[in-house]
PDB file of C-alpha atoms and ligand atoms in Angstrom:
ATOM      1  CA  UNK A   1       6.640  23.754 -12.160  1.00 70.00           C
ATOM      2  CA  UNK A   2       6.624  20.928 -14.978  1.00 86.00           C
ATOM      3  CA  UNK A   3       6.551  17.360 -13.926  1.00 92.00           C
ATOM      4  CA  UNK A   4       8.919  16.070 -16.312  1.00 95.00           C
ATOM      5  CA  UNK A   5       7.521  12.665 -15.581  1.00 95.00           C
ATOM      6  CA  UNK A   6       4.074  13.371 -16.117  1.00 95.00           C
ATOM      7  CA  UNK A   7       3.754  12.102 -19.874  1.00 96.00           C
ATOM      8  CA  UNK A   8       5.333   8.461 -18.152  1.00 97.00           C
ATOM      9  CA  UNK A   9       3.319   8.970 -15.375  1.00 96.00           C
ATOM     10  CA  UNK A  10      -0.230   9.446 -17.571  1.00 96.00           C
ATOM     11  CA  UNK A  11       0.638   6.160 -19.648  1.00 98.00           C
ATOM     12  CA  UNK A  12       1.114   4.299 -16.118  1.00 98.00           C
ATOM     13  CA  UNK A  13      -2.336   5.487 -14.821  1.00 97.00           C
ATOM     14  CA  UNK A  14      -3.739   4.098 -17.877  1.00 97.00           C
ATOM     15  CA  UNK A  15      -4.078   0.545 -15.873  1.00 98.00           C
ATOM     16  CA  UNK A  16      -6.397   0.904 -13.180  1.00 97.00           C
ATOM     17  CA  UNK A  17      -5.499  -0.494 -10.000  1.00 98.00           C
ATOM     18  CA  UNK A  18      -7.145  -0.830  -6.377  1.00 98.00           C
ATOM     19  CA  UNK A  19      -5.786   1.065  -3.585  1.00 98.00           C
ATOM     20  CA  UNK A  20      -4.387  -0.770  -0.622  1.00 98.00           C
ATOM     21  CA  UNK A  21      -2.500   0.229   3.103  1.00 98.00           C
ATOM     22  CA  UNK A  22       0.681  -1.191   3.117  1.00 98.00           C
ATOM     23  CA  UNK A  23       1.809  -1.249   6.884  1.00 98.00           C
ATOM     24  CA  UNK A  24       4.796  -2.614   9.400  1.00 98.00           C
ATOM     25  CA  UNK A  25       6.087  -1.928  12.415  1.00 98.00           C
ATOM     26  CA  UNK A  26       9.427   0.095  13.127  1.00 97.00           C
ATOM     27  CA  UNK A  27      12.492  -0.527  15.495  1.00 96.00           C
ATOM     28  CA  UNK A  28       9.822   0.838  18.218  1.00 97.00           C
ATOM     29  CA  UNK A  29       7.147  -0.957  17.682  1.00 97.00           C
ATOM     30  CA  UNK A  30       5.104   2.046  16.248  1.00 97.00           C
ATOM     31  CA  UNK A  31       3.041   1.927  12.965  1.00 98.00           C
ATOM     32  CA  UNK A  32       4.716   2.511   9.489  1.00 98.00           C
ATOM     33  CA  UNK A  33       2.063   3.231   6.892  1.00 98.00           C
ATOM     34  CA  UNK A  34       1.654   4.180   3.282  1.00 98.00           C
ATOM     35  CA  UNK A  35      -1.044   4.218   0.495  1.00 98.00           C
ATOM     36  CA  UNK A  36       0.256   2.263  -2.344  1.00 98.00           C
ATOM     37  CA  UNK A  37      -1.582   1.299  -5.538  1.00 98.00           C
ATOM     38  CA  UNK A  38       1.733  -1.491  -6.487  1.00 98.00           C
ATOM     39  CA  UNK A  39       0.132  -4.104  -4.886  1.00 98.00           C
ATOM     40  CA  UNK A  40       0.345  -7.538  -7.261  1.00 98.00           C
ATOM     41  CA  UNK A  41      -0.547 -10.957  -6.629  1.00 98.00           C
ATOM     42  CA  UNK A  42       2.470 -12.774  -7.949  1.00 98.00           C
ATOM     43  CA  UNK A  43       2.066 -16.890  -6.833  1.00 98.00           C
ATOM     44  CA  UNK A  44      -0.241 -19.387  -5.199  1.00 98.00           C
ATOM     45  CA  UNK A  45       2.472 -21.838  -4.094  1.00 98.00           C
ATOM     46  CA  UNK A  46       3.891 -20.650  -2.168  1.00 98.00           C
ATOM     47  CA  UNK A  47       1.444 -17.818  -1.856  1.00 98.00           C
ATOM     48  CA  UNK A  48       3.314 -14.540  -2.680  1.00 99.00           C
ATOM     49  CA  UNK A  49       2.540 -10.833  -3.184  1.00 99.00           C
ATOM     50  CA  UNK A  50       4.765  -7.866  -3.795  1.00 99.00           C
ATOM     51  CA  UNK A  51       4.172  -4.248  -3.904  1.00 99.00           C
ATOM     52  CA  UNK A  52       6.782  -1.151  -4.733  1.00 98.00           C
ATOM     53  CA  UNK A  53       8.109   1.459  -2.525  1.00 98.00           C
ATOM     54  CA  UNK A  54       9.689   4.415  -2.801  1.00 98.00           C
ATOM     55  CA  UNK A  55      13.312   4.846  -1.901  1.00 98.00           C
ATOM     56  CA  UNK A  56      12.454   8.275  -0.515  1.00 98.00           C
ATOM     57  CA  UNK A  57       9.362   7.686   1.366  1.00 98.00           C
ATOM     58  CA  UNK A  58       9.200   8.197   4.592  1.00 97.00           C
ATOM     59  CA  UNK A  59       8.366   4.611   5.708  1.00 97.00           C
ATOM     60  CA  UNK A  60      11.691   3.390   3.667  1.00 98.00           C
ATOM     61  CA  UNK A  61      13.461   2.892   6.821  1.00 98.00           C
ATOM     62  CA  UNK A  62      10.643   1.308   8.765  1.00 98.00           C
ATOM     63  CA  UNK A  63      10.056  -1.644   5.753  1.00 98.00           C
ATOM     64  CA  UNK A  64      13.534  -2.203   4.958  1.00 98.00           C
ATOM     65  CA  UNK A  65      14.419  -3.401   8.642  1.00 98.00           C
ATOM     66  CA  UNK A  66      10.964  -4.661   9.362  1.00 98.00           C
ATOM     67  CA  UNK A  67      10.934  -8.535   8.765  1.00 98.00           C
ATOM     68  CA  UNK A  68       7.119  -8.984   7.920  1.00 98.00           C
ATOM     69  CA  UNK A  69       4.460  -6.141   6.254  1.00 99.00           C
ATOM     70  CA  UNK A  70       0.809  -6.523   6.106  1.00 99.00           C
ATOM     71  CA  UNK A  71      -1.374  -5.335   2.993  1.00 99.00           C
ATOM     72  CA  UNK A  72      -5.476  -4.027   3.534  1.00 98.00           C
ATOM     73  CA  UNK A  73      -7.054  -3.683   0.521  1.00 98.00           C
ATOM     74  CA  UNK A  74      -9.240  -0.770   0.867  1.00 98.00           C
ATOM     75  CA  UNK A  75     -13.128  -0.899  -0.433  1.00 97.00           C
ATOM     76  CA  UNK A  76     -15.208   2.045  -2.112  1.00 95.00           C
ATOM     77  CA  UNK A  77     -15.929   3.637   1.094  1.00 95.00           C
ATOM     78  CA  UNK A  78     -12.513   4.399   2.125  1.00 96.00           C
ATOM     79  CA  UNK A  79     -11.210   7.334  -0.152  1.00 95.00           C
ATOM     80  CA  UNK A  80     -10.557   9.076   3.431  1.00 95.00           C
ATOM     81  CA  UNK A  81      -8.855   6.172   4.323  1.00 97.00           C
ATOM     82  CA  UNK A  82      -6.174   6.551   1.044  1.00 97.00           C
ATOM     83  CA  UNK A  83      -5.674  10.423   1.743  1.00 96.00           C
ATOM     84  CA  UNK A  84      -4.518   9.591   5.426  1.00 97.00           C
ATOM     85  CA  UNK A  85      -2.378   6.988   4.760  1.00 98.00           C
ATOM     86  CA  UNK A  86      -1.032   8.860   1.723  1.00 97.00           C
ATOM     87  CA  UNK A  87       0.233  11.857   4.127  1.00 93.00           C
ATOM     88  CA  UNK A  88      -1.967  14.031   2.454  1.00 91.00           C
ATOM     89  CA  UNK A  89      -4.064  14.626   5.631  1.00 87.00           C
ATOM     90  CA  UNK A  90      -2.447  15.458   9.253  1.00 86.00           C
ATOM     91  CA  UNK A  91      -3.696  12.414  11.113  1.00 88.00           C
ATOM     92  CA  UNK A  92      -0.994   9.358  10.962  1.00 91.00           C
ATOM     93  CA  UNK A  93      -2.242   5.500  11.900  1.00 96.00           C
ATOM     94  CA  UNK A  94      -4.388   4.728  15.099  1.00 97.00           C
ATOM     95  CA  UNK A  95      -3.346   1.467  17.141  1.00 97.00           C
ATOM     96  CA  UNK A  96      -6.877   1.141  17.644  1.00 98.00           C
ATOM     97  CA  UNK A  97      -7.767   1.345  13.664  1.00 98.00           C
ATOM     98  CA  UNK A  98      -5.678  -1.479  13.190  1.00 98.00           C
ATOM     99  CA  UNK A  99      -5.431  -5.426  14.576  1.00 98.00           C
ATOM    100  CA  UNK A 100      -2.088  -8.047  14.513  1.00 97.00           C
ATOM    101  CA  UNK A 101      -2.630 -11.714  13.303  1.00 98.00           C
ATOM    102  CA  UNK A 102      -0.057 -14.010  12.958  1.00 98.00           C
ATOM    103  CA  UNK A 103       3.452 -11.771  12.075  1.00 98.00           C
ATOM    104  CA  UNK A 104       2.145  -8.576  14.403  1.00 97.00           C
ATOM    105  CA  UNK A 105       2.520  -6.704  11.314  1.00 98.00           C
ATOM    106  CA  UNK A 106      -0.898  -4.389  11.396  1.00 98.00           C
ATOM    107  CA  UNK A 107      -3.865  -5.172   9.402  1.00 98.00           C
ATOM    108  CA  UNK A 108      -6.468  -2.239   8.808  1.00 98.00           C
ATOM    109  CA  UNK A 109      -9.697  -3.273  10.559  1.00 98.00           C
ATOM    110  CA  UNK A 110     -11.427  -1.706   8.239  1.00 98.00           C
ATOM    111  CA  UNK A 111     -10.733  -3.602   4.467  1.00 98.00           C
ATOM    112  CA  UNK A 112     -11.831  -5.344   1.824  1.00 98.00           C
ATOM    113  CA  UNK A 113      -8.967  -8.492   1.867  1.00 98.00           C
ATOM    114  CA  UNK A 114      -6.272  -8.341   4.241  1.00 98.00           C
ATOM    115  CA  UNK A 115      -2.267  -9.732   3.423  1.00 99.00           C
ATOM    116  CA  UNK A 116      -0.527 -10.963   6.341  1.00 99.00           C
ATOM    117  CA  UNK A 117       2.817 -11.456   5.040  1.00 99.00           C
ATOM    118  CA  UNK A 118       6.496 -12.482   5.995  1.00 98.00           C
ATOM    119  CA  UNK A 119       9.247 -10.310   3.816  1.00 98.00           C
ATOM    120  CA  UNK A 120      10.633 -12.868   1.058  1.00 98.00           C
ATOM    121  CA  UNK A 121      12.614 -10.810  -0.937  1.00 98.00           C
ATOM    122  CA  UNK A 122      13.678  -7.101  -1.481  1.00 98.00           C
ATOM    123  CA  UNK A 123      14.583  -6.001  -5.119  1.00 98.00           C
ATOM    124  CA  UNK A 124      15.874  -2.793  -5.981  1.00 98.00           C
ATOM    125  CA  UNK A 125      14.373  -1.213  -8.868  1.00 98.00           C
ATOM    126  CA  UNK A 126      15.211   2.124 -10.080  1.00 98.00           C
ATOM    127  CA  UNK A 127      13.862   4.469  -7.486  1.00 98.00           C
ATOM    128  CA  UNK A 128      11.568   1.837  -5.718  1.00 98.00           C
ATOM    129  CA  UNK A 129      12.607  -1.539  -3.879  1.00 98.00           C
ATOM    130  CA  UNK A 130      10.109  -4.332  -4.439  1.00 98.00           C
ATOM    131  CA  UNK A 131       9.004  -5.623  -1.770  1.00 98.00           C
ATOM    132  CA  UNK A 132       7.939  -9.400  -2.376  1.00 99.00           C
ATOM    133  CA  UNK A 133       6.051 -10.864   0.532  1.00 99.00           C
ATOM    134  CA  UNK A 134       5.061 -14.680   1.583  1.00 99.00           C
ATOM    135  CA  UNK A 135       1.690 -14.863   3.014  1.00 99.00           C
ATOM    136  CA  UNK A 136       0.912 -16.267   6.283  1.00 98.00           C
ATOM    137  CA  UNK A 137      -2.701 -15.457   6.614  1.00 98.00           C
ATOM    138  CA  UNK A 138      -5.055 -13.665   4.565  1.00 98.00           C
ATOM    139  CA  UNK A 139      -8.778 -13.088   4.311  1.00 98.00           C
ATOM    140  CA  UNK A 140     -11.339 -11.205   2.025  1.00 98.00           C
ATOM    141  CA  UNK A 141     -15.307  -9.883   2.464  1.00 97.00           C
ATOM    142  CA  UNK A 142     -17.796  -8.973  -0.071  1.00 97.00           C
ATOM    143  CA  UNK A 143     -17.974  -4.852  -1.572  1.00 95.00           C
ATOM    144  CA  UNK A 144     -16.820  -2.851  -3.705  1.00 95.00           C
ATOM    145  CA  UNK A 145     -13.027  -1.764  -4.148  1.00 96.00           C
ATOM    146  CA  UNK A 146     -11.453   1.671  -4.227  1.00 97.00           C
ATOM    147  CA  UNK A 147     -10.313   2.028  -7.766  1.00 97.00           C
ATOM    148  CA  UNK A 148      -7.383   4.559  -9.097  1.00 97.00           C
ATOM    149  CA  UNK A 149      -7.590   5.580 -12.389  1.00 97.00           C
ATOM    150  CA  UNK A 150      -5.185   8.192 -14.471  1.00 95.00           C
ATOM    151  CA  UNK A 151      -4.788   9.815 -10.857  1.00 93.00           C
ATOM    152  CA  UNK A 152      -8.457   9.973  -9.999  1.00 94.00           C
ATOM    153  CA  UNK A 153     -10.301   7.775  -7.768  1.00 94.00           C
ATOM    154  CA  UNK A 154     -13.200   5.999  -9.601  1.00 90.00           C
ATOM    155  CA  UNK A 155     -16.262   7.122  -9.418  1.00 74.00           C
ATOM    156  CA  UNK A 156     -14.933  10.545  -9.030  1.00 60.00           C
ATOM    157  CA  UNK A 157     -12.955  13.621 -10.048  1.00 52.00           C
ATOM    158  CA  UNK A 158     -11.385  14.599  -7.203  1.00 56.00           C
ATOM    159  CA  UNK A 159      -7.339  14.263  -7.288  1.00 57.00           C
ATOM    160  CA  UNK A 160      -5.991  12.424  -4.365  1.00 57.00           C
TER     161      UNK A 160
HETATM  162  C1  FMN B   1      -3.356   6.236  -4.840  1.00 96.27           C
HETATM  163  C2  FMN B   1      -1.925   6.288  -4.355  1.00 96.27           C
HETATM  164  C3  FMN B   1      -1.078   5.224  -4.636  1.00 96.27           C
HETATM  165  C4  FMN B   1       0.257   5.222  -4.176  1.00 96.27           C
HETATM  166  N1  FMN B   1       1.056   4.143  -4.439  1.00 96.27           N
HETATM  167  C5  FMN B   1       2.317   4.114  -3.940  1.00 96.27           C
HETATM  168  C6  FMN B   1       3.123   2.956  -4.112  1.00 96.27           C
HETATM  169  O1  FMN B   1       2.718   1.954  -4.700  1.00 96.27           O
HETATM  170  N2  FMN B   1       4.386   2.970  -3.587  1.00 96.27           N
HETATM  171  C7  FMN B   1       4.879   4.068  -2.914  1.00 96.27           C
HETATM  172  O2  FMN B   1       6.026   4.022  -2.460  1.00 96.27           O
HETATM  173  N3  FMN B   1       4.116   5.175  -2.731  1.00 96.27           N
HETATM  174  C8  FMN B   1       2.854   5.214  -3.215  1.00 96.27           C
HETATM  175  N4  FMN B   1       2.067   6.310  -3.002  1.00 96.27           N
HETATM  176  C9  FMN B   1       2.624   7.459  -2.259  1.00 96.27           C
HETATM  177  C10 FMN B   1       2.597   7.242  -0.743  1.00 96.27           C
HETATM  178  O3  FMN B   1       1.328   6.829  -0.288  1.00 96.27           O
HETATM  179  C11 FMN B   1       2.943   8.553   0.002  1.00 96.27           C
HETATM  180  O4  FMN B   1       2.095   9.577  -0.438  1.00 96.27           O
HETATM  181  C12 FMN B   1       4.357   8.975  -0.233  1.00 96.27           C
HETATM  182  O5  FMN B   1       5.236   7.980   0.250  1.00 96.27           O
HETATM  183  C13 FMN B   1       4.666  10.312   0.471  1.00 96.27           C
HETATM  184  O6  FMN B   1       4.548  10.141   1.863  1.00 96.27           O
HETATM  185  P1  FMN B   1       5.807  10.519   2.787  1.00 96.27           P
HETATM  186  O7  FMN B   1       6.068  11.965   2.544  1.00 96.27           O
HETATM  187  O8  FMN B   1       5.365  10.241   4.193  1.00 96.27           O
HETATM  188  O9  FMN B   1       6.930   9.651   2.320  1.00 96.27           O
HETATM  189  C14 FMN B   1       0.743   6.330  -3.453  1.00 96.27           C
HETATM  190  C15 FMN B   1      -0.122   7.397  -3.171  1.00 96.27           C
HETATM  191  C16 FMN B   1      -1.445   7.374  -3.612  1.00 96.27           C
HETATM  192  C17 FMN B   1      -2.371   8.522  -3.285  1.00 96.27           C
END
């Protein structure tokens, strides 16, 4: 079948972008995750991010009600990582694969920078809400990101 988006959709993926784990925790305390590539700093004071989600995804729910979402940014070694948390692989999020700072929203162990963040703002938009985030404790290490490019991860061919 014909993506009628896909012409939109290849001038989007002509900005390259990391790849980061979005993550909160639903009305049971269990782990809501998603791969997004939306992620955007957006102020230093006060310190704010946002990223986009999907009206339809299955994690809507989860970060609509959920009053504080953390962000891992995900480094060069973690194209499994993306797939997972995409829902393109079976396995869903591990308590033990991920650790609570200061909101008890869940941070990926394994990152390159991790967003601790208090929900700010929602904004709809079209088919996504923007989620717009204050942060309330952050960090970063030293590697190289996971890139997305045109649909592909970079280095690499193979289609997420
Ligand atoms: C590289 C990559 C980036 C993505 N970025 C976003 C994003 O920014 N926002 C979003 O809502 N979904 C994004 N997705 C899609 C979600 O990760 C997920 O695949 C989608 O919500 C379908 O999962 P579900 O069926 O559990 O809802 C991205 C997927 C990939 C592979």
């Amino acid at each position: 079948m014909t993506d009628k988006y896909r012409p939109l959709k290849n001038a989007f993926g002509r900005f390259a972008t990391g790849i980061a784990v979005a993550a909160c925790r639903d009305g049971e305390g269990a782990i809501a995750a998603l791969t997004v590539n939306s992620f955007t700093s957006v102020s230093l004071e006060p310190p704010l991010v946002l990223w986009c989600l999907e009206n339809r995804a299955s994690s809507y729910s989860a970060f609509m009600a959920a009053d504080s979402y953390a962000v891992s940014i995900l480094h060069a070694g973690q194209k499994a990582a993306s797939q997972r948390f995409a829902h393109f692989l079976p396995d869903g999020p591990k308590e033990d694969e991920f650790e609570n700072w200061v909101t008890g929203a869940p941070v990926l162990k394994d990152r390159l920078a991790g967003f601790d963040c208090k929900v700010a703002a929602r904004h709809e938009a079209g088919d996504h809400v923007i989620l717009v985030g204050e942060v309330a404790k952050f960090d970063s290490a030293e590697g190289a990101p996971l890139i997305y490019y045109a649909s592909n991860y970079i280095p690499g061919t193979e289609k997420p």
